[in-house]
Short mmCIF file of C-alpha atoms in Angstrom, two decimals:
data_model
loop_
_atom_site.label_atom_id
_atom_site.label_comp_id
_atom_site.label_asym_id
_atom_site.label_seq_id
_atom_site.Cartn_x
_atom_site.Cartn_y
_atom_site.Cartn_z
CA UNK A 759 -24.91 -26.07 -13.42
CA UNK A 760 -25.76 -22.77 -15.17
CA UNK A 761 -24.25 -19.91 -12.52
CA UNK A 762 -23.90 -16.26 -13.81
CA UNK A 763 -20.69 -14.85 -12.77
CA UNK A 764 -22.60 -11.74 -11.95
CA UNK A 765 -24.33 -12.92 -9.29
CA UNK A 766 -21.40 -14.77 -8.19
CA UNK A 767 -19.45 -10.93 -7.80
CA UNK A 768 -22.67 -9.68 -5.99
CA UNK A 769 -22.01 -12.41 -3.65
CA UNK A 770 -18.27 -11.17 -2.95
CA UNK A 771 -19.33 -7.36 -2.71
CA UNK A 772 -22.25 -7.97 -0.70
CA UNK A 773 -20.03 -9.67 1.97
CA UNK A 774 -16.97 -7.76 1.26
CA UNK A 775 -19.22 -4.36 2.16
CA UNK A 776 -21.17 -6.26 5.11
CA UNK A 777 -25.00 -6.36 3.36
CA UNK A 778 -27.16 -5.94 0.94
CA UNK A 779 -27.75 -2.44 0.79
CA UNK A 780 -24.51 -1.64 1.58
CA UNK A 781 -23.63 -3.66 -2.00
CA UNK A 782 -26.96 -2.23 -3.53
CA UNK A 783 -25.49 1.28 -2.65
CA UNK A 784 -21.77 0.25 -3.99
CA UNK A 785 -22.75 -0.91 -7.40
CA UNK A 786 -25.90 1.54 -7.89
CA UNK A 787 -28.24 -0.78 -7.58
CA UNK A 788 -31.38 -0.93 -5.98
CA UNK A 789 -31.79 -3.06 -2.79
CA UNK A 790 -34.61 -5.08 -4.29
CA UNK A 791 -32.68 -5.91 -7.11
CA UNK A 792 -29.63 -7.64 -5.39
CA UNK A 793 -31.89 -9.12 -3.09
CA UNK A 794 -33.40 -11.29 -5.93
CA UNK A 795 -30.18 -12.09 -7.16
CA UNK A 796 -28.83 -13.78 -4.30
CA UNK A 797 -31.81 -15.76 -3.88
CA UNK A 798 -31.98 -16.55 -7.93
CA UNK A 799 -27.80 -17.47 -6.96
CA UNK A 800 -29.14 -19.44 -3.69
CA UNK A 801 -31.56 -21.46 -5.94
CA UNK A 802 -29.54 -22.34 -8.81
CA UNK A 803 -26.67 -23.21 -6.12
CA UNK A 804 -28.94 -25.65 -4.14
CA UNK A 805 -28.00 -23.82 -0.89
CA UNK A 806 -28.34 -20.89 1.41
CA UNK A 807 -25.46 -18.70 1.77
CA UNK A 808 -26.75 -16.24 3.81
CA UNK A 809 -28.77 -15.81 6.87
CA UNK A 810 -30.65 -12.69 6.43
CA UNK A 811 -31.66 -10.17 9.33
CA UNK A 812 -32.90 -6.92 9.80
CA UNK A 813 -29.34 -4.72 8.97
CA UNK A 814 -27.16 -6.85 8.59
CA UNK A 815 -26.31 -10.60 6.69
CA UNK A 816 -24.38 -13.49 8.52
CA UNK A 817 -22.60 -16.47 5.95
CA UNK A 818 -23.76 -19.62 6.37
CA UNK A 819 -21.07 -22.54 6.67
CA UNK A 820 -21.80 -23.03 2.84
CA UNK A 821 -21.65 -19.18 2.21
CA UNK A 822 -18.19 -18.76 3.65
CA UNK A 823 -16.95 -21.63 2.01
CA UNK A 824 -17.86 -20.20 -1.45
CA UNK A 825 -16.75 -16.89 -0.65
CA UNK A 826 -13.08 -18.09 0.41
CA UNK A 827 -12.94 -20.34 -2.92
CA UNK A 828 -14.23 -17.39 -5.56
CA UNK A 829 -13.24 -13.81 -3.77
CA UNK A 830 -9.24 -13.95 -4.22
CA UNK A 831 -10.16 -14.90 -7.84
CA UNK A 832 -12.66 -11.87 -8.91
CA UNK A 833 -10.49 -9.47 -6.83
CA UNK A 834 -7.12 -10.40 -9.16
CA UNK A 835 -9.54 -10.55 -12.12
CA UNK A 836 -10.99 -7.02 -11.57
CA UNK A 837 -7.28 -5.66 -10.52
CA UNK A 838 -6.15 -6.86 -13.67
CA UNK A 839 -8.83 -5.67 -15.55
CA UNK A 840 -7.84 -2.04 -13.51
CA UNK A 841 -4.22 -1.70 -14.21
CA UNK A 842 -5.09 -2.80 -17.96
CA UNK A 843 -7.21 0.20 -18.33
CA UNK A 844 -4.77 2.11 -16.07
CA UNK A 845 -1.96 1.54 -18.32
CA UNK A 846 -3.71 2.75 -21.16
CA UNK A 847 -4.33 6.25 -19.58
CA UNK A 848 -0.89 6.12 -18.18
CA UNK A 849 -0.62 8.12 -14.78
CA UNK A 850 -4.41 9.29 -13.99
CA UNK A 851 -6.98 7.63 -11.42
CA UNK A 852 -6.13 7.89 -7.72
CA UNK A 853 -3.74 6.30 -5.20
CA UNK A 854 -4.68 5.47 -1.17
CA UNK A 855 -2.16 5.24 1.38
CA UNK A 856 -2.31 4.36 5.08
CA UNK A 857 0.22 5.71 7.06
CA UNK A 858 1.00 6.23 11.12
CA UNK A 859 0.36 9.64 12.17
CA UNK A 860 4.00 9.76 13.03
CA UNK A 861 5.05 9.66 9.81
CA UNK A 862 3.00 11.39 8.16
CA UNK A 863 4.21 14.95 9.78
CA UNK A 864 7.97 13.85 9.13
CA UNK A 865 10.12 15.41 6.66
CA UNK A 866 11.16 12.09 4.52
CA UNK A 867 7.48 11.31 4.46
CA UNK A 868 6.64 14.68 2.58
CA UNK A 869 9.40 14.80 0.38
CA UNK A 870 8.19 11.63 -1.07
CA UNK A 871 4.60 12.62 -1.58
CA UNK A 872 6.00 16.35 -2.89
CA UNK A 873 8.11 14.47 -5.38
CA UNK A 874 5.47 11.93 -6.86
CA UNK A 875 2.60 14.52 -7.02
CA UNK A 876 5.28 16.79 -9.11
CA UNK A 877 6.46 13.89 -10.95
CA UNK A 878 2.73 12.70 -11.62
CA UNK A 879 0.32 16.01 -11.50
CA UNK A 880 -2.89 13.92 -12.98
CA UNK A 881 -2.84 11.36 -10.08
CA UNK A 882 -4.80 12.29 -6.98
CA UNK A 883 -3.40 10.82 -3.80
CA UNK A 884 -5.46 10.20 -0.46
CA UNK A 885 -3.54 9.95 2.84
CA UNK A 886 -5.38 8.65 5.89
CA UNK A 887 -4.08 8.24 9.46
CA UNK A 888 -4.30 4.21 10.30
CA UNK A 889 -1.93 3.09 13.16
CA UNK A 890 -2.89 -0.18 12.76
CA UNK A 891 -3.24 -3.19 9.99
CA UNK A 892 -6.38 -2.46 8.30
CA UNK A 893 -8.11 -4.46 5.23
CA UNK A 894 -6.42 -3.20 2.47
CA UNK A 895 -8.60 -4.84 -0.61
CA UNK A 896 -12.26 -3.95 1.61
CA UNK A 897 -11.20 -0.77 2.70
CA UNK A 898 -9.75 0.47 -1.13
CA UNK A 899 -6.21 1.32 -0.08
CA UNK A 900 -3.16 0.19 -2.45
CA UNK A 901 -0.60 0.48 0.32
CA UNK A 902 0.24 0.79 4.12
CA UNK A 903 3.39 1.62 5.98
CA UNK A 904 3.22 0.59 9.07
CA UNK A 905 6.15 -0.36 12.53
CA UNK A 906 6.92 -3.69 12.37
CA UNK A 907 5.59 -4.10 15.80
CA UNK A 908 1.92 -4.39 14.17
CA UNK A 909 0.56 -7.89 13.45
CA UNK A 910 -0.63 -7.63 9.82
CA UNK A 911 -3.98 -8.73 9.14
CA UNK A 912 -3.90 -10.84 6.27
CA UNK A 913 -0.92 -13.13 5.62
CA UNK A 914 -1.17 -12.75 1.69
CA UNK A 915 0.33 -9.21 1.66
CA UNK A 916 3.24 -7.94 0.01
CA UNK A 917 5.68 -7.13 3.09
CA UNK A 918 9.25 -5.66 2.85
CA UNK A 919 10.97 -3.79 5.57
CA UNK A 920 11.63 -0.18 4.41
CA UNK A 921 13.85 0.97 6.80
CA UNK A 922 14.89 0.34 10.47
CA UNK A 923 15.37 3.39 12.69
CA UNK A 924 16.72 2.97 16.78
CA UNK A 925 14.96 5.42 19.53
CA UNK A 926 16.42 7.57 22.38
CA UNK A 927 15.42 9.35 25.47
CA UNK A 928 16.13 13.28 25.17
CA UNK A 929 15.15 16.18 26.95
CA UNK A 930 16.43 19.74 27.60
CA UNK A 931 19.53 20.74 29.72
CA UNK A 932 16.83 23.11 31.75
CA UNK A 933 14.54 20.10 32.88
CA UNK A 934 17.46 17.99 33.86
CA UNK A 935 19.02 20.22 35.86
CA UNK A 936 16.02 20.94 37.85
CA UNK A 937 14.99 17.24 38.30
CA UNK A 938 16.48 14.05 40.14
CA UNK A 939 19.54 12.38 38.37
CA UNK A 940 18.57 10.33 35.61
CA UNK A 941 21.45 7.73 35.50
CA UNK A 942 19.40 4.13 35.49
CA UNK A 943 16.31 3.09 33.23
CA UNK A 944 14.72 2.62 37.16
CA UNK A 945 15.42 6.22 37.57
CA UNK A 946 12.94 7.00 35.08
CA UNK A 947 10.32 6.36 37.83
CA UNK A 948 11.39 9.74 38.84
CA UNK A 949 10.95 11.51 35.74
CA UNK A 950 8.10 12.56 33.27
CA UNK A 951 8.58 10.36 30.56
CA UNK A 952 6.57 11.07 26.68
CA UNK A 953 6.68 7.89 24.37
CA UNK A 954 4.19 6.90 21.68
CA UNK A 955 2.63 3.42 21.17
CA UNK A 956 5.29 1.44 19.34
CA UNK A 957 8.19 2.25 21.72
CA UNK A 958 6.30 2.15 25.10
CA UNK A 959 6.86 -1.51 24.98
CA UNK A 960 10.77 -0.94 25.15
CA UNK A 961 10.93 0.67 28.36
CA UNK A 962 10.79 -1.33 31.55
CA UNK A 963 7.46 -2.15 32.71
CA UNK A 964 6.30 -0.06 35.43
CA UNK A 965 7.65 2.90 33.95
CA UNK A 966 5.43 5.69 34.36
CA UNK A 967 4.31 7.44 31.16
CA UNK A 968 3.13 10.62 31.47
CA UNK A 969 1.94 11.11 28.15
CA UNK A 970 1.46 8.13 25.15
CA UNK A 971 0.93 9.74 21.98
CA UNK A 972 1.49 8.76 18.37
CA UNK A 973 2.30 12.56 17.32
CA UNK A 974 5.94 12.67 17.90
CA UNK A 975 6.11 16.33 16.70
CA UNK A 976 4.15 17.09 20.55
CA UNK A 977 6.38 14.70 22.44
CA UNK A 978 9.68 15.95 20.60
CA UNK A 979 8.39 19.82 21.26
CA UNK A 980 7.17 19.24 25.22
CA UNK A 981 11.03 18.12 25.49
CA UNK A 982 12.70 21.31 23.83
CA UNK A 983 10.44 23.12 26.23
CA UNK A 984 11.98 21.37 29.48
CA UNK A 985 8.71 19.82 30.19
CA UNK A 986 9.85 15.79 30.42
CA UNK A 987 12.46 13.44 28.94
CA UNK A 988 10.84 12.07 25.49
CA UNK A 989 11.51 8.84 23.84
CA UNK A 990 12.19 9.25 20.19
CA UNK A 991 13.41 7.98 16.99
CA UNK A 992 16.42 9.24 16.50
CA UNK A 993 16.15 11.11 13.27
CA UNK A 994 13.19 13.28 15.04
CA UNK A 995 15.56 14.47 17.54
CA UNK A 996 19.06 14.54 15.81
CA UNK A 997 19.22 18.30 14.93
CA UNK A 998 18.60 19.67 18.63
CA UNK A 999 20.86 17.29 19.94
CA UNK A 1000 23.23 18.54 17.25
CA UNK A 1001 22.26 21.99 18.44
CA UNK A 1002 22.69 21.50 21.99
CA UNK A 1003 18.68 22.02 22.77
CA UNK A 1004 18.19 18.15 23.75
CA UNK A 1005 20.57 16.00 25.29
CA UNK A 1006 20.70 11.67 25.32
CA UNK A 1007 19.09 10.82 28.45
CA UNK A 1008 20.85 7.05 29.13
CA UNK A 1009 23.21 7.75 26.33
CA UNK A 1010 24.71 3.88 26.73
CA UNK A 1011 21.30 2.25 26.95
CA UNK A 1012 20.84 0.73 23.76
CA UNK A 1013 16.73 0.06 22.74
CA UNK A 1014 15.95 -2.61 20.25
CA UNK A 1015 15.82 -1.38 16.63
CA UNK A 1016 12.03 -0.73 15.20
CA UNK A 1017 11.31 -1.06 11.54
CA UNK A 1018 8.82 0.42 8.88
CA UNK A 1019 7.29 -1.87 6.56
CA UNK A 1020 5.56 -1.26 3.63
CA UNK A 1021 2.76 -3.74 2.64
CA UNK A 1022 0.44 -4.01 -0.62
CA UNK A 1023 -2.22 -6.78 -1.60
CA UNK A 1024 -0.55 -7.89 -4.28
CA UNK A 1025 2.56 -8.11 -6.87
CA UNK A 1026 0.99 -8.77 -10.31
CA UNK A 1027 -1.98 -6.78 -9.95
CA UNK A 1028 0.26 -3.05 -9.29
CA UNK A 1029 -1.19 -0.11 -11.35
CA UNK A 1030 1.71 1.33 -12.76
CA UNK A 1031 0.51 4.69 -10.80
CA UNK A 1032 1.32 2.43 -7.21
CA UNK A 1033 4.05 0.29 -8.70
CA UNK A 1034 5.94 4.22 -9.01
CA UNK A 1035 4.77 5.02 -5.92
CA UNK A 1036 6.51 1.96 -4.34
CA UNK A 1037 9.60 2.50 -5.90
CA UNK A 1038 9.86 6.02 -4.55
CA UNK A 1039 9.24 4.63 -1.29
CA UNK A 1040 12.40 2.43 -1.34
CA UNK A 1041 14.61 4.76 -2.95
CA UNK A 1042 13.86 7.42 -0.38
CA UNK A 1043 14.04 4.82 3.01
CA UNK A 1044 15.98 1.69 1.68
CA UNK A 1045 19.23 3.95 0.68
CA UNK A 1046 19.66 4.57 4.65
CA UNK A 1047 18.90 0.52 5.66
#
């Protein structure tokens, strides 16, 4: 069977970006084009592999079976082919990273992008807010951090825990002493309570939230302004409690520990640009694990 391995990767990149012109568009090509190269594919195959429609292209059982056998293949072959060429230019090209909104804003976070953008000036770096598992290889990002509380997407993924972190309630003096006793997690009922999306789960159901956000910088600044008794890691709220701004709410309550886990597609296809990246990553979180 004579195949071109061509058509074979417009197969994968017309799925992988959801249709035709969508890949057309992707590998500057026109529509017309790719359109007769599927069906040249199709023919020499023996078999449809896609159901056409007006915007958009559906696999046939055939289709997804080919896809599944050939797309982990091309996508290590043109990662390769990447970090070959990257390691000849050393550290140029660009790095993506998907990261909770909560940590993007925090100080560890922005020490470790300050330090690898001085440390590599001709990389450029693209930070996007994702709080949840997103398709790393489709969506062209070499890395997420993400709360282990997240289901992961894909399986295959590089996963190590970064660093685990345990959350309190605070809140100022001032709104304490002008609300109910706070002594129980049931008294809580009582109270206006800020928590983002990862910890919510860790209070007591049918605790009212007054406000669910994933910026902890609001949540941890509605608190030093006596508005409500926040739920946050510790290390967002340890210098005002040092201070004397916030106080523990429930100080002998003890919440289950949360970690942050760093995932990547895969090992042996790093850039030596993300592979750095990485390894700043642990130094900076792992040394407090």
């Amino acid at each position: 069977m004579n195949v071109s391995f061509d058509d074979l990767r417009l197969f994968t990149q017309t799925v992988l970006h959801g249709g035709i012109s969508a890949a057309a568009t992707a590998n500057n090509m026109q529509r017309s084009k790719v359109s007769r190269r599927l069906q040249a594919l199709e023919e020499q195959l023996g078999y449809e592999l896609l159901i056409r429609t007006t915007r958009t292209i559906e696999l046939t059982e055939s289709g997804k079976h080919l896809y599944e056998l050939i797309f982990q293949q091309f996508y290590h072959v043109e990662q390769s082919l990447l970090a070959m060429a990257e390691s000849k230019q050393e550290f140029t090209g660009k790095v993506r990273i998907a990261i909770p909104s909560a940590l993007m804003t925090s100080e560890i976070f922005k020490s470790i992008i300050t330090e690898y953008s001085i440390e590599f000036p001709n990389v450029r770096i693209e930070i996007e807010n994702h709080q949840e598992s997103i398709d790393l290889k489709r969506q062209g990002f070499d890395l997420q951090v993400l709360p282990d509380a997240v289901t992961v997407t894909d399986d295959s993924y590089v996963q190590f825990s970064l660093i685990h972190y345990n959350s309190h309630l605070v809140a100022a003096p001032s709104y304490l002493d002008s609300h109910p006793p706070c002594e129980t997690i049931g008294d809580l009922k009582s109270h206006r309570v800020f928590t983002n999306r990862y910890n919510a789960d860790l209070l007591s159901k049918g605790t009212p939230i007054q406000l669910k956000t994933d910026d902890l910088t609001l949540m941890y600044e509605l608190a030093l302004k006596g508005q409500g008794i926040a739920f946050l890691p510790q290390t967002h709220s340890q210098k005002s409690l040092d201070s004397g701004e916030l106080v523990l709410v429930l100080p002998d309550v003890q919440f289950p520990r949360l970690s942050l886990t760093l995932l990547y597609p895969s090992a042996k296809t790093l850039s030596k640009k993300t592979r750095a990246l990485i390894n700043l990553f642990r130094l900076k979180l792992q040394s407090d694990n």
